[in-house]
mmCIF file of C-alpha atoms in Angstrom:
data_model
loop_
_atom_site.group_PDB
_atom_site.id
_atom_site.type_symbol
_atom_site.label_atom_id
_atom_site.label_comp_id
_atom_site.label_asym_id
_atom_site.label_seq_id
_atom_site.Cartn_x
_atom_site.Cartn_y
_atom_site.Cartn_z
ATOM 1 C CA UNK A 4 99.456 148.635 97.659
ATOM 2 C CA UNK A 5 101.772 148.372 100.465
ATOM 3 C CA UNK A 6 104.050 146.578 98.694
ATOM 4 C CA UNK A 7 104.169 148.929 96.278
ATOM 5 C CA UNK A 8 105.149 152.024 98.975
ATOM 6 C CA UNK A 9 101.534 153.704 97.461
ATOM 7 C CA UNK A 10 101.228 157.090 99.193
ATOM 8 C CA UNK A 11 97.923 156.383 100.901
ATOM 9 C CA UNK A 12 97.234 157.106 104.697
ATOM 10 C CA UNK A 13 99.986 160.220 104.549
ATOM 11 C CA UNK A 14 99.049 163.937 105.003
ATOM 12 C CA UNK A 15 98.585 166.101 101.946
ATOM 13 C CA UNK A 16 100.993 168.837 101.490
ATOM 14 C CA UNK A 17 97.959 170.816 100.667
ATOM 15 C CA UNK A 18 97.470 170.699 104.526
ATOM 16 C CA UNK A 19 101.331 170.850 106.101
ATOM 17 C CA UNK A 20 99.519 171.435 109.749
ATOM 18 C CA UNK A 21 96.580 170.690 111.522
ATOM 19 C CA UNK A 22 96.339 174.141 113.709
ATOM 20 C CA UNK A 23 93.303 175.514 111.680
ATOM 21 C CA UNK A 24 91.695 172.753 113.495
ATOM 22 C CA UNK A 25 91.647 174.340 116.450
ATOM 23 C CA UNK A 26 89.332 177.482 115.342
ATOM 24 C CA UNK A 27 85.980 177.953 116.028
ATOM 25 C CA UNK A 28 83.528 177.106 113.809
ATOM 26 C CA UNK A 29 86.605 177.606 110.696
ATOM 27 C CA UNK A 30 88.148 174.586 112.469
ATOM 28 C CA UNK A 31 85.264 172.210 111.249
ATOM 29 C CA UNK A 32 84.746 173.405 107.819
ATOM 30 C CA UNK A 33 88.675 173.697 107.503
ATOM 31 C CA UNK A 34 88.979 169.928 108.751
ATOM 32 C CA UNK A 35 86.153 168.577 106.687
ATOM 33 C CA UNK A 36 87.621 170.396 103.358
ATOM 34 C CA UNK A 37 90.787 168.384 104.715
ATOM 35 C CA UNK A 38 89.141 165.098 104.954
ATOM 36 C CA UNK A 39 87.286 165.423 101.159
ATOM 37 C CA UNK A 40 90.089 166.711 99.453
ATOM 38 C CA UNK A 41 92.792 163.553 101.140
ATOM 39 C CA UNK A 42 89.676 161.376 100.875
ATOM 40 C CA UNK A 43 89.721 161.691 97.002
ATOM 41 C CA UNK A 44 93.014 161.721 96.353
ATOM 42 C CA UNK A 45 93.403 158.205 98.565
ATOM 43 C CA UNK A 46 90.697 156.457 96.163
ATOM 44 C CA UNK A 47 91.662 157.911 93.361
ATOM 45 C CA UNK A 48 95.529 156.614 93.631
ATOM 46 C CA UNK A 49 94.480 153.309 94.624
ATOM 47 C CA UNK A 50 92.309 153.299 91.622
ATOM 48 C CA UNK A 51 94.608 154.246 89.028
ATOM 49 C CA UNK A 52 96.946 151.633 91.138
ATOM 50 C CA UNK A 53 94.530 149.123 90.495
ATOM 51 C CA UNK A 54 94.538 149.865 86.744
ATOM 52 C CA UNK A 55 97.934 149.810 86.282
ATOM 53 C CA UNK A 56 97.810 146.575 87.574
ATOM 54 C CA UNK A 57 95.590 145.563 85.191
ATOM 55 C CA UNK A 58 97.278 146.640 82.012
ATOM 56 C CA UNK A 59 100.873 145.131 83.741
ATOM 57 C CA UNK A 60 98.870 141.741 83.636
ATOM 58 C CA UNK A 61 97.395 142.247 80.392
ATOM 59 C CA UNK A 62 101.222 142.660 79.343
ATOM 60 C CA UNK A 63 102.673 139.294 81.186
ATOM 61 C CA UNK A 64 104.501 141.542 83.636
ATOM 62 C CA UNK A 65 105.646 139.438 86.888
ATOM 63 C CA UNK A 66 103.809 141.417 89.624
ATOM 64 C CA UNK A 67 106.015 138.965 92.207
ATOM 65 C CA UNK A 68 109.121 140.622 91.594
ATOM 66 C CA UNK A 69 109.359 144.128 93.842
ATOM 67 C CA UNK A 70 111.200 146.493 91.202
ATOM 68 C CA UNK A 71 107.727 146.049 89.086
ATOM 69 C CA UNK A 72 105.562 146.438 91.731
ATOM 70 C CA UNK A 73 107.107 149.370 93.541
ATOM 71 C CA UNK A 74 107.974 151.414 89.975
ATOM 72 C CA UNK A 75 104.110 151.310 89.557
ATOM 73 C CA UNK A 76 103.515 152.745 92.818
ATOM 74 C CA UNK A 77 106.253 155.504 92.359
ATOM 75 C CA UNK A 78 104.541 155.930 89.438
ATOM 76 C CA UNK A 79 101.153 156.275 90.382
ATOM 77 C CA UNK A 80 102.522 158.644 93.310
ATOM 78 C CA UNK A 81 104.132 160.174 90.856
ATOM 79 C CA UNK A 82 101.114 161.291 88.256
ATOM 80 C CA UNK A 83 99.074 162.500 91.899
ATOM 81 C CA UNK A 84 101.780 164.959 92.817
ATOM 82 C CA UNK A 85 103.607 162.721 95.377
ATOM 83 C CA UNK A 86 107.361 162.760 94.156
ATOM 84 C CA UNK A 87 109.760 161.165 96.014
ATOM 85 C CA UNK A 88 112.281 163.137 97.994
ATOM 86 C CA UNK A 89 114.822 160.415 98.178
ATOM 87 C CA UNK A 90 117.050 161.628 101.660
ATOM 88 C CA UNK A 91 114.666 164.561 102.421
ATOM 89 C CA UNK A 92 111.938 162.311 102.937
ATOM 90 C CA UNK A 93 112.616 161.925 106.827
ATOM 91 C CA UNK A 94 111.720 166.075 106.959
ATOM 92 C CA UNK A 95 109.497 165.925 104.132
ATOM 93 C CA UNK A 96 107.001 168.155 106.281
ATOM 94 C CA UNK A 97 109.606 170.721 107.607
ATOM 95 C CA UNK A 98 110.711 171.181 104.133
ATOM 96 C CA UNK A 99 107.056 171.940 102.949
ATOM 97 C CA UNK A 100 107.037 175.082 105.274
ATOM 98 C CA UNK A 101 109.639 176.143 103.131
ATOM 99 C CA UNK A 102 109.009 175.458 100.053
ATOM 100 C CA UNK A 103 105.463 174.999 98.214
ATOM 101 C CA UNK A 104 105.073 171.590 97.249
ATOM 102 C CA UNK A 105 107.955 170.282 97.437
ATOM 103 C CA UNK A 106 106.745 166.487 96.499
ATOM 104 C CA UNK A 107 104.375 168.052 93.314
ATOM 105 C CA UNK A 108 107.593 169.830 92.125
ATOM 106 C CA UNK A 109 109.770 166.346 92.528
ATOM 107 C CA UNK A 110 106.494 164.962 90.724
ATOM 108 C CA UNK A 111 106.618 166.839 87.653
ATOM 109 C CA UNK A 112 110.572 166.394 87.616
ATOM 110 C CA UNK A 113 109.607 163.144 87.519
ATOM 111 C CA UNK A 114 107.045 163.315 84.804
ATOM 112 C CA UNK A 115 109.582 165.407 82.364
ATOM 113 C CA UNK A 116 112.630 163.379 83.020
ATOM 114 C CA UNK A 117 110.608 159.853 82.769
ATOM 115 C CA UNK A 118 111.864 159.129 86.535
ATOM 116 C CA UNK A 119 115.496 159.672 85.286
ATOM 117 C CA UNK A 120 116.343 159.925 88.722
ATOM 118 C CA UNK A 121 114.705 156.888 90.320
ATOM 119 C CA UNK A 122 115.216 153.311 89.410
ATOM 120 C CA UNK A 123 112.059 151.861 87.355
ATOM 121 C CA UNK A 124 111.319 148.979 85.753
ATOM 122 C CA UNK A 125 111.319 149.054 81.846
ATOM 123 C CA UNK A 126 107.159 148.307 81.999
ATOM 124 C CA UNK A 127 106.596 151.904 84.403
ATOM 125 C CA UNK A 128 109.175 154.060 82.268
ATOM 126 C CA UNK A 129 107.296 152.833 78.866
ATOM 127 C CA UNK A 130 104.258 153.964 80.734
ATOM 128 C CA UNK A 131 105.765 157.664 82.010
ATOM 129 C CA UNK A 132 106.941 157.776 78.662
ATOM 130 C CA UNK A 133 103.448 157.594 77.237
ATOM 131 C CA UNK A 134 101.840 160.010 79.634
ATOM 132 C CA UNK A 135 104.248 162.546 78.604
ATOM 133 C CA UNK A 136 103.438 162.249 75.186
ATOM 134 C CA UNK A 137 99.973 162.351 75.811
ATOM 135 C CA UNK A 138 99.628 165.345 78.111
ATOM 136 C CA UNK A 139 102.307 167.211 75.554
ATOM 137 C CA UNK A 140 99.881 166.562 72.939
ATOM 138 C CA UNK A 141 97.040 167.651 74.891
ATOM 139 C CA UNK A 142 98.864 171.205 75.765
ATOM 140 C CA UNK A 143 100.203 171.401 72.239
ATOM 141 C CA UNK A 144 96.446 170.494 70.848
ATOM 142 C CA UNK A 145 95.149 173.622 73.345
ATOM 143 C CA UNK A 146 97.938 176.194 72.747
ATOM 144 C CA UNK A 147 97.587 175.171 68.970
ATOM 145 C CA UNK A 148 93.332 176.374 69.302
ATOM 146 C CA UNK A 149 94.412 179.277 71.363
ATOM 147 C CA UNK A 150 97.006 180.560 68.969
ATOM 148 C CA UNK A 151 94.569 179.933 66.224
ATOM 149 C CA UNK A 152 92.131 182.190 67.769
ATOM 150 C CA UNK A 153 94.253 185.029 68.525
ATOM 151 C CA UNK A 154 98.389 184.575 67.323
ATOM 152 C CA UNK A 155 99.359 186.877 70.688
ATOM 153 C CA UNK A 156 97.588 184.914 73.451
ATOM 154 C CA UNK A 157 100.126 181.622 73.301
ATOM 155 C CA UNK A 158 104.438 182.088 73.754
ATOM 156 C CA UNK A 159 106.325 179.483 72.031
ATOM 157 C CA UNK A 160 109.914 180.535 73.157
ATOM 158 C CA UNK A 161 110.291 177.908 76.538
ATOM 159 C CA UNK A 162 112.793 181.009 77.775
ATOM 160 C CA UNK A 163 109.939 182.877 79.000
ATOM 161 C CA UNK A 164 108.266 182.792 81.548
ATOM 162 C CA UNK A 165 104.631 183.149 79.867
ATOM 163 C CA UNK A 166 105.433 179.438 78.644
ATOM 164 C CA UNK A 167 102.512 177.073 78.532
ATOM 165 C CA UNK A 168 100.226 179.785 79.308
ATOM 166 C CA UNK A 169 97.235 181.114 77.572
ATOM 167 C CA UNK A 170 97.293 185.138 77.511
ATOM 168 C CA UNK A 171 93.936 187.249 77.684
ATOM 169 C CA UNK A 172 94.832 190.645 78.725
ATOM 170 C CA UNK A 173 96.597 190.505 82.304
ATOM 171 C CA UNK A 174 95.217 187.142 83.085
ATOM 172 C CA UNK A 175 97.574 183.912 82.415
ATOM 173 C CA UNK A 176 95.872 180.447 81.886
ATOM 174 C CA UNK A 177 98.587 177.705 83.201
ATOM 175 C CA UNK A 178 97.712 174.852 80.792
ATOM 176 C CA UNK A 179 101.032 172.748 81.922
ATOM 177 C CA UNK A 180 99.575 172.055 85.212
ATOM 178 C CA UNK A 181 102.406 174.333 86.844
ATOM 179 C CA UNK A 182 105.478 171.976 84.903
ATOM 180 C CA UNK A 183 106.304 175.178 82.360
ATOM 181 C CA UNK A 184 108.266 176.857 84.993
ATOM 182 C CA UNK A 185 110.499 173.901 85.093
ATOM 183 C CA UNK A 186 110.944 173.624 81.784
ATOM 184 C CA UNK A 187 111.716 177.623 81.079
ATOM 185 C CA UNK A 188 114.513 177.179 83.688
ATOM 186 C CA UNK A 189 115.727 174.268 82.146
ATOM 187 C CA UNK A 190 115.602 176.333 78.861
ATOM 188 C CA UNK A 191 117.064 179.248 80.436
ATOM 189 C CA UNK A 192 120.208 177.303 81.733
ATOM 190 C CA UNK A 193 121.016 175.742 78.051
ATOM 191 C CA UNK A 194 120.658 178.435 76.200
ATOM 192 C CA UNK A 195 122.275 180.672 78.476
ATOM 193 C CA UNK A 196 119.384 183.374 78.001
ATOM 194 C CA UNK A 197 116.259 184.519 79.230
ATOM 195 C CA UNK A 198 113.288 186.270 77.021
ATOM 196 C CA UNK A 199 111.198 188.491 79.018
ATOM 197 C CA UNK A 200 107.197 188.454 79.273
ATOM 198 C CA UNK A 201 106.771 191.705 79.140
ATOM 199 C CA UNK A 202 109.169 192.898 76.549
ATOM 200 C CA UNK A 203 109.777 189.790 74.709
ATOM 201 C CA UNK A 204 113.487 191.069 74.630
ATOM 202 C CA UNK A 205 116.049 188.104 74.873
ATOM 203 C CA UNK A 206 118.798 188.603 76.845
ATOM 204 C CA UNK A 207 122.024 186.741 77.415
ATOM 205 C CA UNK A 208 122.643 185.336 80.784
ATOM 206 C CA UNK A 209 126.953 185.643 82.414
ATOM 207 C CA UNK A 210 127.796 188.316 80.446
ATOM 208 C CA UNK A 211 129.163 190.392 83.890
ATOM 209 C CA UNK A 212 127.357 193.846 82.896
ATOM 210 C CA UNK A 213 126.104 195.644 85.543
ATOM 211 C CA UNK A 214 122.287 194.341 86.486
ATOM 212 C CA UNK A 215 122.556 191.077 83.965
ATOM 213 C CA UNK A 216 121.415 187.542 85.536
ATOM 214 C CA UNK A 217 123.862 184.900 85.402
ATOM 215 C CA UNK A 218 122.921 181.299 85.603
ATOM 216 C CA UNK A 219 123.047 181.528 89.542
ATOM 217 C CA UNK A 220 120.143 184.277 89.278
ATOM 218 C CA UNK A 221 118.513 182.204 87.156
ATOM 219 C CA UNK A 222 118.501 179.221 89.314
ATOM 220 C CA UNK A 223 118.124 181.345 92.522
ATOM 221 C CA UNK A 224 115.114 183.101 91.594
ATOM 222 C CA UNK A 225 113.135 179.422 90.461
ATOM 223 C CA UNK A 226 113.286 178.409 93.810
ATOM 224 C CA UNK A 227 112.722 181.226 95.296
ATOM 225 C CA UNK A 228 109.230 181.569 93.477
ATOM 226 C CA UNK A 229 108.645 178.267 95.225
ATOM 227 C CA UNK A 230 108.650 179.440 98.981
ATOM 228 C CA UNK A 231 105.520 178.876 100.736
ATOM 229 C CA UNK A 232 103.633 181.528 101.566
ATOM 230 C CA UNK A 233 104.461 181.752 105.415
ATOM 231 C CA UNK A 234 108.443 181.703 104.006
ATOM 232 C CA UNK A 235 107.714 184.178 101.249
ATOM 233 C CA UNK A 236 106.263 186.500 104.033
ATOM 234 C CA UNK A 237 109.095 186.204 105.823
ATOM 235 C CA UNK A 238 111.413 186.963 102.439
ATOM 236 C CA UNK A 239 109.345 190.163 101.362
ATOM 237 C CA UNK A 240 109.696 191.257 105.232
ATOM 238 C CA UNK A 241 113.447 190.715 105.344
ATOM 239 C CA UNK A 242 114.065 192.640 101.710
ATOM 240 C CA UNK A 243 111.749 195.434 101.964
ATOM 241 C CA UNK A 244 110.052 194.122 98.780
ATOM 242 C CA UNK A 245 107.304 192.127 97.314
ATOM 243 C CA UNK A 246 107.361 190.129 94.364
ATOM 244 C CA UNK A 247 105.648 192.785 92.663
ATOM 245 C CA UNK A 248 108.642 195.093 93.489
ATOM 246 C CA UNK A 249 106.444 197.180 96.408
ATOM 247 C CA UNK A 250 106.952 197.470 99.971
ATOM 248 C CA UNK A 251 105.624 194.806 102.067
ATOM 249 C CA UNK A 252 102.689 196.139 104.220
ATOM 250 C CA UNK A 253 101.169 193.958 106.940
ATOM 251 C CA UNK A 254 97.568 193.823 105.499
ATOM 252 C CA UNK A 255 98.845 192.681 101.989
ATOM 253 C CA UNK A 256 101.019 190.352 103.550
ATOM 254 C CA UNK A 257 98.196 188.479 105.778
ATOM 255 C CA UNK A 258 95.581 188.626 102.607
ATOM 256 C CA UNK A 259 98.836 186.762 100.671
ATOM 257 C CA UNK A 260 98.757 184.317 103.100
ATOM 258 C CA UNK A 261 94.876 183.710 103.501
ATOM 259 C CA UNK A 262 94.669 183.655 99.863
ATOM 260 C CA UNK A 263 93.728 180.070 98.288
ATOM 261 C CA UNK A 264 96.208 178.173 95.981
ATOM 262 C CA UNK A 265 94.948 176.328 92.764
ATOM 263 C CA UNK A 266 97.159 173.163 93.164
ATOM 264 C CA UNK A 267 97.672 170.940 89.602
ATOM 265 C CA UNK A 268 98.054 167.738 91.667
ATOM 266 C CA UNK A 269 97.421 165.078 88.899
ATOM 267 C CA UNK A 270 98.138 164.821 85.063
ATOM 268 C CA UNK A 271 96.831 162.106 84.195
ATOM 269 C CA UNK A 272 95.449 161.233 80.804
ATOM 270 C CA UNK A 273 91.700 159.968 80.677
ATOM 271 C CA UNK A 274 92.386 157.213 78.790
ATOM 272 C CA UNK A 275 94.300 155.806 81.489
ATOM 273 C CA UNK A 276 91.114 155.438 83.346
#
């Protein structure tokens, strides 16, 4: 596993600081939420390590030579939200102040592009290649049901932001593990046009009218959704705004921040395991 550069024995970015520690009586429950969730995650990369291993065998792969071995692990890191950040690695932790996740969102990246950024051997690409189809079937499979069932709860246009998301009423059911964010942008930037979830207007993007988004917007605004909470505190502060368009007050702001996070940290499909 160290060969392979497995992520095992790092800090979660589920937990980018250890000062909750320090609390009474919160600083035990909060470190022993710590050590169960990094616990699990540990085992269960080193088991689906170990499996990998297993089918590379089964498939004459030569585990001896380090391009297969460490394309497994990047792999493997890869499927438990642990992208790589190539250069940014050396701050990985003072860029996840900044920015929520930043190794889940290089880990879905990852998962969509087949690691077209990272160099893989052709046995771990054939493999990313079959989890994506798998976990598109899956979501297609669920959004297919949902739709079914009621024709207004599922969007089908990427463009929009309700994208691989189940609608009932106000509430939105992410079944792409957080990835259909990416892809909307990615759609948005193609196209040149963005469909709204709440209109369903389309509307195209450069087109230098007064209040239109251009690409930049576009691009801008992705990341921007991506701030961690302490940062996006700091960005409603500084514009006089919250993401729901109202003016920042210092009780909403603290409940944003003590609010839990659903993280998607894994995508794997179960029969992989």
């Amino acid at each position: 596993q160290a060969k392979a550069k497995l992520d095992v024995g790092n800090m979660e970015e589920a937990y980018p600081t250890t000062l909750p520690e320090k609390l009474p009586i919160f600083g035990r429950l909060y470190k022993a939420s710590e050590t169960a969730y990094t616990g699990f995650l540990y085992r269960m990369r080193a088991d689906i390590f170990d499996k990998y291993i297993e089918i590379a065998k089964d498939n004459g792969i030569d585990l001896t030579d380090t391009l297969q071995v460490e394309s497994i692990g990047r792999l493997v890191n890869s499927l438990t939200g642990r992208g790589n950040l190539g250069s940014l690695e050396m701050i990985g932790k003072q860029v996840n102040t900044i920015f929520f996740s930043p190794k889940m969102v290089k880990s879905s990246f990852d998962f969509l592009t087949l690691h077209a950024a990272d160099k893989m051997s052709s046995f771990a690409r054939t493999q990313a290649a079959l989890n994506l189809l798998k976990v598109a079937s899956g979501m297609a499979l669920i959004l297919g049901v949902a739709q079914a069932i009621n024709p207004k709860s599922v969007e089908l246009d990427p463009r929009s932001a309700d994208f691989g998301k189940i609608k009932i009423g106000d509430t939105r059911f992410d079944v792409s593990g957080g990835m259909g964010s990416m892809i909307t942008l990615a759609a948005r930037m193609i196209t040149q046009s963005s469909k709204s979830s709440t209109t369903g207007k389309v509307s195209p993007l450069n087109t230098g009218k007064f209040g239109s988004q251009t690409t930049g917007d576009v691009f801008v605004n992705y990341f921007t959704n991506k701030l961690s909470p302490a940062a996006s505190v700091v960005k409603d502060i500084a514009n006089q705004s919250t993401f729901a368009g109202g003016k920042p007050i210092i009780l909403g702001e603290v409940s944003n921040l003590l609010t839990p996070i659903d993280r998607k940290s894994t995508r794997l499909n179960s029969s992989h395991l």
